Amino acid sequence: MKRYSLLIILLISIGCKKESPKLMGAPLPIMQISENKKEKRSIEIDSLQLKKNNNKLLITFYQAKEYKTVWINNALRKTVIDLLEESDEEGLNPQDYDINQLQNFEQNAEILSDLDLAKFDLLLTSNLQKYISHLNHGRLNPRNLYRNWDLKDNKIDLNKAISELLNGDSINIKIERLKPNHIVYQKLKDALKIINSYPPDHFKKIVLKGKIILNDSNSTVISIKKRLIYWEDLKPKDSITMNYDNDTFEALKKFQKRHGLAPDGKIGSATIESLNFSKEDRKHQIIVNLERWKWFPKNMGEEYIIINIPDYKLTLVKNKDTLRTHRVIVGRPKRKTPVLSSKLTQVIFNPTWTVPPTILREDVIPAILKNRNYLAQTNIRLFDQNGNRVSATNWQLANAKSYRYVQTPGTFNSLGMVKLIFPNRFSVYLHDTNHRDFFTKTERSLSSGCVRVDNPLELTEYVLNDPVKWNLNKITETLSNEKTIYVNIKKNIAFHLLYWTAWSENGKLIFRDDIYNLDADLYKTLNTN
């Protein structure tokens, strides 16, 4: 009996040992499910389902992926959806990227059918294509909006860009590289954050007749103070009076400077107009400028000149450092300065000036009709179609448009003493002026399209980069001869004539007058497309 009992115990013991591996192995399927949550299997996409999208770019992408889903990595998928949700930080609209539908798919990703997983994959890829396209060259094409904008498209292979995002884990860094990288774009993004931090405003329009100066007492001053406090140019006060006191005077000068106005502390129509902009007006202005900066060249060049038309300012940049700045005069609203990118190629000392057709028709011919001595007084010579000189006394209105009108070199010349050429289809250029007093004006949209530069000889000396042949003394000596001389520019200096009306500096919002009235129309177009 003892042996029999021992045998029974031994059998029970062996049975228990055989059972234990089954207990240890039970959790394995659960571990497998956990792994599947991190990375789903790739699913076949019905080619007919794909073609229903009517998106050639999307079809091409999935053909290259053998008609299989690609967003199987959970973390990568969520990162992309987060980027689309935060696209408003780039001045874009998350609703343009089906963000609600994508988020709904993502929330139910674990229980989606194969058909819905395929739909989810296609939707995510198509919206990422759109997002990258918008980041790279904007939502609109400026050539479809403006006849006098000539910018090359920032081309990108969208499918290649997405494939690169799928390979690797540095997706945020890779997306950043697709965005405009210029400092102004970064400052515009900062400006958008700043404007969003302001509370809602409910100000009524200020109406002012005449002007208000320091120590005046006027009921309108109360409304002005409230706005200056709102925009943080004036510190909040316990009581707000009608007196235009010194604190308000200094605060207003800060406001004027931020808006490109003469910081004289005088309250006139231009200052009131800027004060009447609401928070939403300014936000719209920032958004349209973010759009413009997506149109502008991604690569400005190692050394370049950039002109902001509404800021009347030329800046020379080398290796991201500002080397020089110059005040400029740009085209008036009826004769706008074009927006373009080119390269400086030539300097002309003592240039002649051939009167362009628009100026001939609108300015010169009417001036001659009023004063027959106009041609002699302005040193303009006439030439016929064969290049023969024509006496001013023989000028006839009937033949007026058939002549070529050429102003001789000299200090009186409309182009001044020097002209800098950059090839473009608008026949505009940089030049000196015989009206240098205009540079003291705050608003300098005064030309017929070309750009006049303050202190052009110093700029010319720099771009020629020849301290022996073309130092400032040699340039001055050359100009004194009043003979036209052409000198090629050997330095590789890119040239950009651009247009933006908002940015930020040191946490402060900066705005400029929209001199060509482009901002409101662009915002409207962005929101109807």
Coordinates of C-alpha atoms in Angstrom, one line a residue:
M1 CA 0.0 0.0 0.0
K2 CA 2.9 2.3 0.8
R3 CA 4.4 1.7 -2.7
Y4 CA 1.0 2.2 -4.3
S5 CA 0.6 5.5 -2.5
L6 CA 4.0 6.7 -3.5
L7 CA 3.2 5.8 -7.1
I8 CA 0.0 7.9 -7.0
I9 CA 1.9 10.9 -5.5
L10 CA 4.6 10.5 -8.2
L11 CA 2.0 10.5 -11.1
I12 CA 0.2 13.5 -9.6
S13 CA 3.6 15.4 -9.4
I14 CA 4.5 14.6 -13.0
G15 CA 1.0 15.7 -14.1
C16 CA 1.5 19.0 -12.4
K17 CA 4.9 19.6 -14.0
K18 CA 3.4 18.9 -17.5
E19 CA 0.6 21.4 -16.9
S20 CA 2.8 24.3 -15.8
P21 CA 4.2 25.2 -19.3
K22 CA 0.6 25.7 -20.5
L23 CA 0.0 28.2 -17.7
M24 CA 3.2 30.2 -18.6
G25 CA 2.3 30.2 -22.3
A26 CA -1.2 31.6 -21.9
P27 CA -0.2 35.3 -21.9
L28 CA 1.5 35.0 -25.3
P29 CA -1.5 35.9 -27.4
I30 CA -2.1 39.0 -25.3
M31 CA 1.6 40.1 -25.8
Q32 CA 1.0 39.7 -29.6
I33 CA -2.1 42.0 -29.5
S34 CA -0.1 44.6 -27.6
E35 CA 2.5 44.5 -30.3
N36 CA -0.1 44.9 -33.0
K37 CA -1.3 48.2 -31.3
K38 CA 2.1 49.7 -32.0
E39 CA 2.3 48.6 -35.6
K40 CA -0.6 47.4 -37.7
R41 CA -0.3 45.1 -40.6
S42 CA -0.4 46.6 -44.1
I43 CA -3.7 46.2 -45.9
E44 CA -4.4 45.9 -49.6
I45 CA -6.2 48.9 -51.1
D46 CA -8.7 48.3 -53.9
S47 CA -7.4 50.2 -56.9
L48 CA -11.0 51.1 -57.9
Q49 CA -11.4 52.7 -54.4
L50 CA -8.2 54.6 -55.0
K51 CA -9.3 55.9 -58.4
K52 CA -12.5 57.2 -57.0
N53 CA -10.4 60.0 -55.3
N54 CA -9.6 61.4 -58.7
N55 CA -6.2 62.4 -57.4
K56 CA -3.4 61.5 -59.8
L57 CA -0.8 62.4 -57.3
L58 CA -2.4 60.0 -54.7
I59 CA -2.8 57.2 -57.3
T60 CA 0.9 57.6 -58.2
F61 CA 1.9 57.4 -54.6
Y62 CA 0.0 54.1 -53.9
Q63 CA 1.0 52.5 -57.2
A64 CA 4.6 52.9 -55.9
K65 CA 3.6 51.4 -52.6
E66 CA 2.0 48.3 -54.4
Y67 CA -1.5 49.5 -53.4
K68 CA -0.9 48.9 -49.7
T69 CA -1.6 51.1 -46.6
V70 CA 1.5 52.9 -45.3
W71 CA 0.4 54.5 -42.0
I72 CA 0.8 51.4 -39.9
N73 CA 3.1 53.1 -37.3
N74 CA 0.8 54.4 -34.6
A75 CA 3.1 57.1 -33.3
L76 CA 4.0 58.4 -36.8
R77 CA 0.3 58.6 -37.7
K78 CA -0.6 60.5 -34.6
T79 CA 2.3 62.9 -35.2
V80 CA 1.0 63.7 -38.7
I81 CA -2.5 64.3 -37.4
D82 CA -1.1 66.6 -34.6
L83 CA 0.8 68.6 -37.3
L84 CA -2.4 69.0 -39.3
E85 CA -4.3 70.1 -36.2
E86 CA -1.7 72.7 -35.4
S87 CA -1.5 74.0 -39.0
D88 CA -3.1 77.3 -37.9
E89 CA 0.3 78.2 -36.4
E90 CA 1.5 78.5 -40.0
G91 CA -1.4 80.7 -41.0
L92 CA -3.3 77.7 -42.5
N93 CA -6.7 76.3 -41.6
P94 CA -6.9 72.8 -40.0
Q95 CA -10.3 72.3 -41.6
D96 CA -8.7 72.3 -45.0
Y97 CA -7.1 69.0 -44.1
D98 CA -10.3 67.1 -42.9
I99 CA -9.0 67.2 -39.4
N100 CA -12.2 66.2 -37.7
Q101 CA -12.6 63.1 -39.9
L102 CA -9.0 62.1 -39.4
Q103 CA -9.3 62.4 -35.6
N104 CA -12.4 60.3 -35.7
F105 CA -10.7 57.6 -37.6
E106 CA -7.7 57.7 -35.3
Q107 CA -9.9 57.4 -32.2
N108 CA -11.5 54.3 -33.6
A109 CA -8.4 52.9 -35.3
E110 CA -8.4 49.6 -33.3
I111 CA -11.9 48.7 -34.4
L112 CA -11.9 49.9 -38.0
S113 CA -12.7 47.4 -40.8
D114 CA -10.1 46.8 -43.5
L115 CA -12.2 49.0 -45.8
D116 CA -12.2 51.9 -43.4
L117 CA -8.5 51.4 -42.6
A118 CA -7.8 51.8 -46.3
K119 CA -10.0 54.9 -46.4
F120 CA -8.2 56.3 -43.4
D121 CA -4.8 55.7 -45.0
L122 CA -5.9 57.4 -48.3
L123 CA -7.4 60.4 -46.4
L124 CA -4.3 60.9 -44.3
T125 CA -1.9 60.8 -47.3
S126 CA -4.0 63.1 -49.5
N127 CA -4.2 65.7 -46.7
L128 CA -0.5 65.4 -45.9
Q129 CA 0.2 66.0 -49.6
K130 CA -2.0 69.1 -49.5
Y131 CA -0.4 70.4 -46.2
I132 CA 3.1 70.0 -47.5
S133 CA 2.1 71.7 -50.8
H134 CA 0.7 74.7 -48.8
L135 CA 3.7 74.9 -46.6
N136 CA 6.1 74.8 -49.5
H137 CA 4.5 77.3 -51.9
G138 CA 1.3 78.6 -50.3
R139 CA -2.4 78.0 -51.0
L140 CA -2.6 80.4 -53.9
N141 CA -0.4 81.2 -56.9
P142 CA 0.5 84.9 -57.0
R143 CA 0.8 84.8 -60.8
N144 CA -2.9 84.1 -60.9
L145 CA -3.6 87.1 -58.7
Y146 CA -1.1 89.9 -59.8
R147 CA 0.2 90.8 -63.2
N148 CA 3.3 92.5 -61.7
W149 CA 4.5 89.7 -59.5
D150 CA 7.2 87.5 -61.0
L151 CA 8.3 84.8 -58.6
K152 CA 9.5 81.3 -59.5
D153 CA 7.4 78.5 -57.9
N154 CA 9.0 76.6 -55.0
K155 CA 8.8 73.2 -56.6
I156 CA 8.7 70.0 -54.5
D157 CA 8.2 66.3 -55.2
L158 CA 5.3 65.7 -52.7
N159 CA 5.3 61.9 -52.9
K160 CA 9.1 61.8 -52.4
A161 CA 8.7 64.1 -49.4
I162 CA 6.1 61.8 -47.9
S163 CA 8.1 58.7 -48.5
E164 CA 11.0 60.3 -46.7
L165 CA 8.7 61.1 -43.7
L166 CA 7.7 57.5 -43.6
N167 CA 11.3 56.3 -43.4
G168 CA 12.7 57.3 -40.1
D169 CA 11.5 59.0 -36.9
S170 CA 12.6 62.6 -37.3
I171 CA 9.3 63.6 -38.8
N172 CA 9.0 67.0 -37.0
I173 CA 12.5 68.0 -38.2
K174 CA 11.8 66.9 -41.7
I175 CA 8.5 68.9 -41.8
E176 CA 10.4 72.0 -40.5
R177 CA 12.7 71.8 -43.5
L178 CA 9.7 72.1 -45.8
K179 CA 8.6 75.4 -44.3
P180 CA 10.0 78.9 -45.2
N181 CA 13.2 79.3 -43.2
H182 CA 13.6 83.1 -43.4
I183 CA 13.7 85.0 -40.1
V184 CA 10.8 87.2 -41.2
Y185 CA 8.6 84.1 -41.5
Q186 CA 9.6 83.1 -38.0
K187 CA 8.8 86.6 -36.8
L188 CA 5.4 86.4 -38.5
K189 CA 4.6 83.1 -36.7
D190 CA 5.6 84.8 -33.4
A191 CA 3.3 87.7 -34.4
L192 CA 0.4 85.3 -34.8
K193 CA 1.0 83.9 -31.3
I194 CA 1.2 87.5 -29.9
I195 CA -2.1 88.6 -31.6
N196 CA -3.8 85.4 -30.4
S197 CA -2.8 86.3 -26.8
Y198 CA -4.8 89.5 -26.9
P199 CA -8.4 89.4 -25.5
P200 CA -11.4 90.3 -27.8
D201 CA -11.8 94.0 -28.5
H202 CA -15.0 95.8 -28.9
F203 CA -13.9 99.3 -29.7
K204 CA -16.0 101.7 -31.9
K205 CA -14.3 103.6 -34.7
I206 CA -12.7 106.8 -33.7
V207 CA -13.7 109.8 -35.7
L208 CA -11.5 112.9 -35.5
K209 CA -11.5 116.2 -37.3
G210 CA -8.3 118.1 -37.3
K211 CA -5.4 117.2 -35.0
I212 CA -4.6 116.7 -31.4
I213 CA -1.3 117.8 -29.9
L214 CA 0.4 117.5 -26.5
N215 CA -1.6 119.0 -23.6
D216 CA -4.8 119.3 -25.7
S217 CA -8.0 118.3 -24.0
N218 CA -10.4 116.4 -26.2
S219 CA -13.0 113.6 -25.4
T220 CA -11.5 111.5 -28.3
V221 CA -8.3 111.2 -26.2
I222 CA -10.2 108.8 -23.9
S223 CA -10.8 106.3 -26.7
I224 CA -7.2 106.8 -27.9
K225 CA -5.9 106.0 -24.4
K226 CA -8.0 102.8 -24.2
R227 CA -6.6 101.6 -27.5
L228 CA -3.0 102.4 -26.4
I229 CA -3.6 100.4 -23.2
Y230 CA -5.1 97.5 -25.2
W231 CA -2.0 97.4 -27.5
E232 CA 0.3 97.7 -24.4
D233 CA 1.9 100.9 -25.6
L234 CA 0.5 102.7 -22.6
K235 CA 0.4 101.3 -19.0
P236 CA -3.1 100.9 -17.5
K237 CA -4.3 103.8 -15.4
D238 CA -6.7 104.1 -12.5
S239 CA -8.6 106.8 -14.3
I240 CA -8.6 107.9 -17.9
T241 CA -9.0 111.6 -18.6
M242 CA -9.5 113.8 -21.7
N243 CA -6.1 115.4 -21.3
Y244 CA -3.4 114.5 -23.8
D245 CA -0.6 114.2 -21.2
N246 CA 3.0 113.4 -21.6
D247 CA 2.7 109.7 -20.8
T248 CA 0.1 109.3 -23.6
F249 CA 2.3 111.4 -25.9
E250 CA 5.3 109.0 -25.4
A251 CA 3.0 105.9 -25.7
L252 CA 1.6 107.2 -29.0
K253 CA 5.1 107.7 -30.4
K254 CA 5.8 104.0 -29.6
F255 CA 2.6 103.1 -31.4
Q256 CA 3.5 105.3 -34.4
K257 CA 6.9 103.8 -34.7
R258 CA 5.5 100.3 -34.6
H259 CA 3.2 101.2 -37.5
G260 CA 5.7 103.0 -39.7
L261 CA 4.3 106.4 -39.0
A262 CA 6.3 109.6 -38.2
P263 CA 6.8 109.2 -34.4
D264 CA 6.0 112.9 -33.7
G265 CA 3.3 112.3 -31.1
K266 CA 0.8 114.3 -33.2
I267 CA -2.6 112.7 -33.6
G268 CA -3.8 113.1 -37.1
S269 CA -5.7 111.0 -39.8
A270 CA -3.0 108.5 -40.4
T271 CA -2.6 107.7 -36.7
I272 CA -6.3 107.4 -36.2
E273 CA -6.6 105.1 -39.2
S274 CA -4.0 102.8 -37.6
L275 CA -5.7 103.0 -34.2
N276 CA -9.0 101.9 -35.8
F277 CA -7.6 98.5 -36.9
S278 CA -9.2 95.8 -34.7
K279 CA -7.5 92.7 -33.4
E280 CA -9.1 90.6 -36.1
D281 CA -8.0 93.1 -38.8
R282 CA -4.4 92.7 -37.6
K283 CA -4.7 88.9 -37.3
H284 CA -5.9 88.8 -40.9
Q285 CA -3.0 90.9 -42.0
I286 CA -0.5 88.5 -40.3
I287 CA -2.2 85.5 -41.9
V288 CA -1.9 87.0 -45.5
N289 CA 1.7 87.8 -44.9
L290 CA 2.4 84.2 -43.8
E291 CA 0.9 83.2 -47.1
R292 CA 3.1 85.6 -49.1
W293 CA 6.2 84.3 -47.4
K294 CA 5.4 80.8 -48.7
W295 CA 5.5 82.3 -52.2
F296 CA 8.9 83.9 -51.7
P297 CA 12.1 82.1 -52.6
K298 CA 13.2 79.4 -50.1
N299 CA 16.8 80.1 -50.9
M300 CA 17.5 83.9 -50.9
G301 CA 21.2 83.3 -51.6
E302 CA 24.3 83.5 -49.4
E303 CA 24.5 87.2 -50.2
Y304 CA 21.4 89.2 -51.2
I305 CA 19.6 92.5 -51.3
I306 CA 16.0 92.4 -50.1
I307 CA 13.6 95.3 -50.4
N308 CA 10.4 95.4 -48.4
I309 CA 8.2 97.7 -50.6
P310 CA 5.8 98.9 -47.8
D311 CA 8.6 99.5 -45.4
Y312 CA 10.6 101.6 -47.9
K313 CA 13.8 99.8 -46.9
L314 CA 16.7 98.0 -48.6
T315 CA 18.7 95.5 -46.6
L316 CA 21.9 93.8 -47.7
V317 CA 22.4 90.4 -46.1
K318 CA 25.4 88.1 -46.2
N319 CA 25.5 84.7 -44.4
K320 CA 22.3 85.8 -42.5
D321 CA 24.0 88.9 -41.1
T322 CA 22.7 92.4 -42.1
L323 CA 25.6 94.4 -43.4
R324 CA 23.8 97.6 -44.6
T325 CA 20.4 99.2 -44.8
H326 CA 19.2 102.0 -47.1
R327 CA 16.0 104.0 -47.3
V328 CA 14.3 103.6 -50.7
I329 CA 11.5 105.3 -52.7
V330 CA 9.1 102.9 -54.4
G331 CA 6.3 103.1 -57.0
R332 CA 3.1 105.0 -56.1
P333 CA -0.1 103.0 -56.1
K334 CA -1.0 103.9 -59.7
R335 CA 2.5 102.7 -60.8
K336 CA 3.3 99.9 -58.5
T337 CA 6.8 98.6 -58.0
P338 CA 6.7 94.9 -59.1
V339 CA 7.5 91.9 -56.9
L340 CA 10.3 89.7 -58.3
S341 CA 13.6 87.9 -57.7
S342 CA 16.7 88.5 -59.9
K343 CA 20.4 89.1 -59.6
L344 CA 22.5 92.3 -59.7
T345 CA 24.5 92.3 -62.9
Q346 CA 25.7 95.8 -63.8
V347 CA 26.4 99.4 -62.6
I348 CA 25.9 102.4 -65.0
F349 CA 27.7 105.6 -64.0
N350 CA 26.2 108.8 -65.4
P351 CA 23.2 107.1 -66.9
T352 CA 21.0 108.5 -69.6
W353 CA 17.3 108.2 -69.1
T354 CA 15.0 107.1 -71.8
V355 CA 11.5 108.1 -70.9
P356 CA 9.2 105.0 -70.7
P357 CA 5.8 105.0 -72.5
T358 CA 3.6 105.5 -69.4
I359 CA 5.6 108.5 -68.1
L360 CA 5.7 109.9 -71.7
R361 CA 2.0 109.6 -72.1
E362 CA 0.9 110.8 -68.6
D363 CA 3.7 113.2 -67.7
V364 CA 6.0 114.4 -70.4
I365 CA 3.6 115.1 -73.3
P366 CA 1.2 117.1 -71.0
A367 CA 4.2 119.0 -69.6
I368 CA 5.4 119.9 -73.2
L369 CA 1.9 121.1 -74.1
K370 CA 1.9 123.4 -71.1
N371 CA 5.4 124.6 -71.6
R372 CA 7.2 124.4 -74.9
N373 CA 10.6 124.9 -73.2
Y374 CA 10.1 121.8 -71.1
L375 CA 12.5 119.6 -73.2
A376 CA 15.3 122.2 -73.0
Q377 CA 14.8 122.8 -69.2
T378 CA 14.9 119.1 -68.5
N379 CA 17.8 118.3 -70.9
I380 CA 15.7 115.8 -72.8
R381 CA 16.7 115.2 -76.5
L382 CA 14.5 113.8 -79.2
F383 CA 15.4 111.0 -81.6
D384 CA 13.4 109.6 -84.5
Q385 CA 12.9 105.9 -85.2
N386 CA 16.2 105.8 -87.2
G387 CA 18.1 107.3 -84.3
N388 CA 18.5 110.7 -85.8
R389 CA 18.4 113.7 -83.6
V390 CA 15.2 115.8 -83.9
S391 CA 15.1 119.5 -82.9
A392 CA 12.8 120.3 -80.0
T393 CA 11.3 123.2 -82.1
N394 CA 10.0 120.6 -84.6
W395 CA 8.1 118.6 -82.0
Q396 CA 4.5 118.0 -83.1
L397 CA 1.8 116.4 -81.0
A398 CA 0.7 114.2 -83.9
N399 CA 4.2 112.6 -83.9
A400 CA 4.8 112.8 -80.2
K401 CA 4.7 109.1 -79.4
S402 CA 6.9 108.1 -82.3
Y403 CA 10.0 109.9 -80.9
R404 CA 12.5 108.5 -78.4
Y405 CA 13.0 110.9 -75.4
V406 CA 16.4 110.7 -73.8
Q407 CA 17.6 112.8 -70.9
T408 CA 21.4 113.4 -70.9
P409 CA 23.6 112.5 -67.9
G410 CA 24.2 114.9 -65.1
T411 CA 23.0 115.9 -61.6
F412 CA 19.7 116.9 -63.0
N413 CA 19.1 113.5 -64.6
S414 CA 16.0 111.7 -63.1
L415 CA 18.1 108.6 -62.4
G416 CA 20.7 110.7 -60.6
M417 CA 24.4 109.7 -60.9
V418 CA 24.2 105.9 -60.8
K419 CA 22.0 103.0 -61.9
L420 CA 22.1 99.4 -60.8
I421 CA 20.7 96.7 -63.2
F422 CA 19.0 93.4 -62.3
P423 CA 17.4 91.6 -65.3
N424 CA 13.5 91.6 -65.2
R425 CA 10.6 91.8 -67.6
F426 CA 9.3 95.1 -66.1
S427 CA 12.3 97.2 -67.0
V428 CA 12.7 98.4 -63.5
Y429 CA 16.1 99.0 -61.7
L430 CA 17.7 100.7 -58.7
H431 CA 19.0 104.2 -59.1
D432 CA 20.0 107.5 -57.6
T433 CA 17.7 110.5 -57.8
N434 CA 17.8 114.2 -58.4
H435 CA 15.3 114.6 -55.5
R436 CA 17.2 113.4 -52.5
D437 CA 15.1 115.5 -50.2
F438 CA 12.3 112.9 -50.7
F439 CA 14.1 110.4 -48.5
T440 CA 13.2 112.5 -45.5
K441 CA 9.5 111.7 -46.0
T442 CA 7.9 109.0 -44.0
E443 CA 5.6 107.8 -46.8
R444 CA 7.8 107.2 -49.9
S445 CA 5.6 105.6 -52.5
L446 CA 6.5 108.4 -55.0
S447 CA 8.2 106.8 -58.0
S448 CA 6.9 105.5 -61.3
G449 CA 7.9 101.9 -60.5
C450 CA 11.6 101.9 -60.2
V451 CA 13.4 102.0 -56.8
R452 CA 15.4 105.1 -55.8
V453 CA 18.1 104.4 -53.2
D454 CA 19.5 106.7 -50.6
N455 CA 23.3 106.9 -50.4
P456 CA 23.6 104.9 -53.6
L457 CA 27.4 105.5 -54.1
E458 CA 28.2 103.6 -50.8
L459 CA 26.1 100.7 -52.0
T460 CA 27.7 100.8 -55.4
E461 CA 31.2 100.7 -53.9
Y462 CA 30.2 97.6 -51.9
V463 CA 28.7 95.6 -54.8
L464 CA 31.6 96.4 -57.2
N465 CA 34.0 95.1 -54.5
D466 CA 37.1 96.5 -56.0
P467 CA 39.0 98.8 -53.5
V468 CA 41.5 99.8 -56.2
K469 CA 39.5 100.6 -59.3
W470 CA 36.2 101.4 -57.7
N471 CA 36.6 102.9 -54.3
L472 CA 34.5 105.9 -53.3
N473 CA 37.1 108.4 -54.6
K474 CA 37.4 106.7 -57.9
I475 CA 33.6 106.6 -58.3
T476 CA 33.3 110.3 -57.5
E477 CA 36.0 111.1 -60.0
T478 CA 34.2 109.1 -62.7
L479 CA 30.9 110.8 -62.0
S480 CA 32.5 114.2 -62.4
N481 CA 33.3 113.5 -66.1
E482 CA 29.6 113.1 -66.8
K483 CA 30.3 110.3 -69.3
T484 CA 28.2 107.2 -69.3
I485 CA 30.3 104.1 -68.1
Y486 CA 29.1 100.5 -67.8
V487 CA 30.7 98.2 -65.2
N488 CA 29.8 94.6 -64.7
I489 CA 29.2 93.3 -61.1
K490 CA 31.4 90.3 -60.4
K491 CA 30.0 89.5 -57.0
N492 CA 27.2 87.0 -56.9
I493 CA 24.4 89.1 -55.2
A494 CA 20.8 88.0 -55.5
F495 CA 18.1 90.6 -55.6
H496 CA 14.6 90.4 -54.1
L497 CA 11.8 93.0 -54.4
L498 CA 9.1 91.7 -52.0
Y499 CA 6.0 92.9 -50.2
W500 CA 5.0 92.3 -46.6
T501 CA 3.2 94.5 -44.1
A502 CA 3.5 92.7 -40.8
W503 CA 6.0 91.0 -38.5
S504 CA 7.3 91.1 -34.9
E505 CA 10.4 92.4 -33.1
N506 CA 11.3 91.6 -29.5
G507 CA 7.8 90.5 -28.7
K508 CA 6.2 93.5 -30.2
L509 CA 3.8 93.6 -33.2
I510 CA 5.1 95.6 -36.2
F511 CA 2.8 96.8 -39.0
R512 CA 3.2 98.8 -42.2
D513 CA 0.6 100.6 -44.3
D514 CA -0.7 98.4 -47.1
I515 CA 0.2 100.9 -49.7
Y516 CA -1.1 98.9 -52.7
N517 CA -4.2 97.7 -50.8
L518 CA -3.5 94.0 -51.2
D519 CA -4.1 92.6 -47.7
A520 CA -7.9 92.6 -47.5
D521 CA -8.4 91.2 -51.0
L522 CA -5.9 88.4 -50.4
Y523 CA -7.5 87.4 -47.1
K524 CA -10.9 87.3 -48.8
T525 CA -9.5 85.2 -51.6
L526 CA -7.9 82.8 -49.1
N527 CA -11.2 82.3 -47.4
T528 CA -13.2 81.7 -50.6
N529 CA -10.9 79.0 -52.1

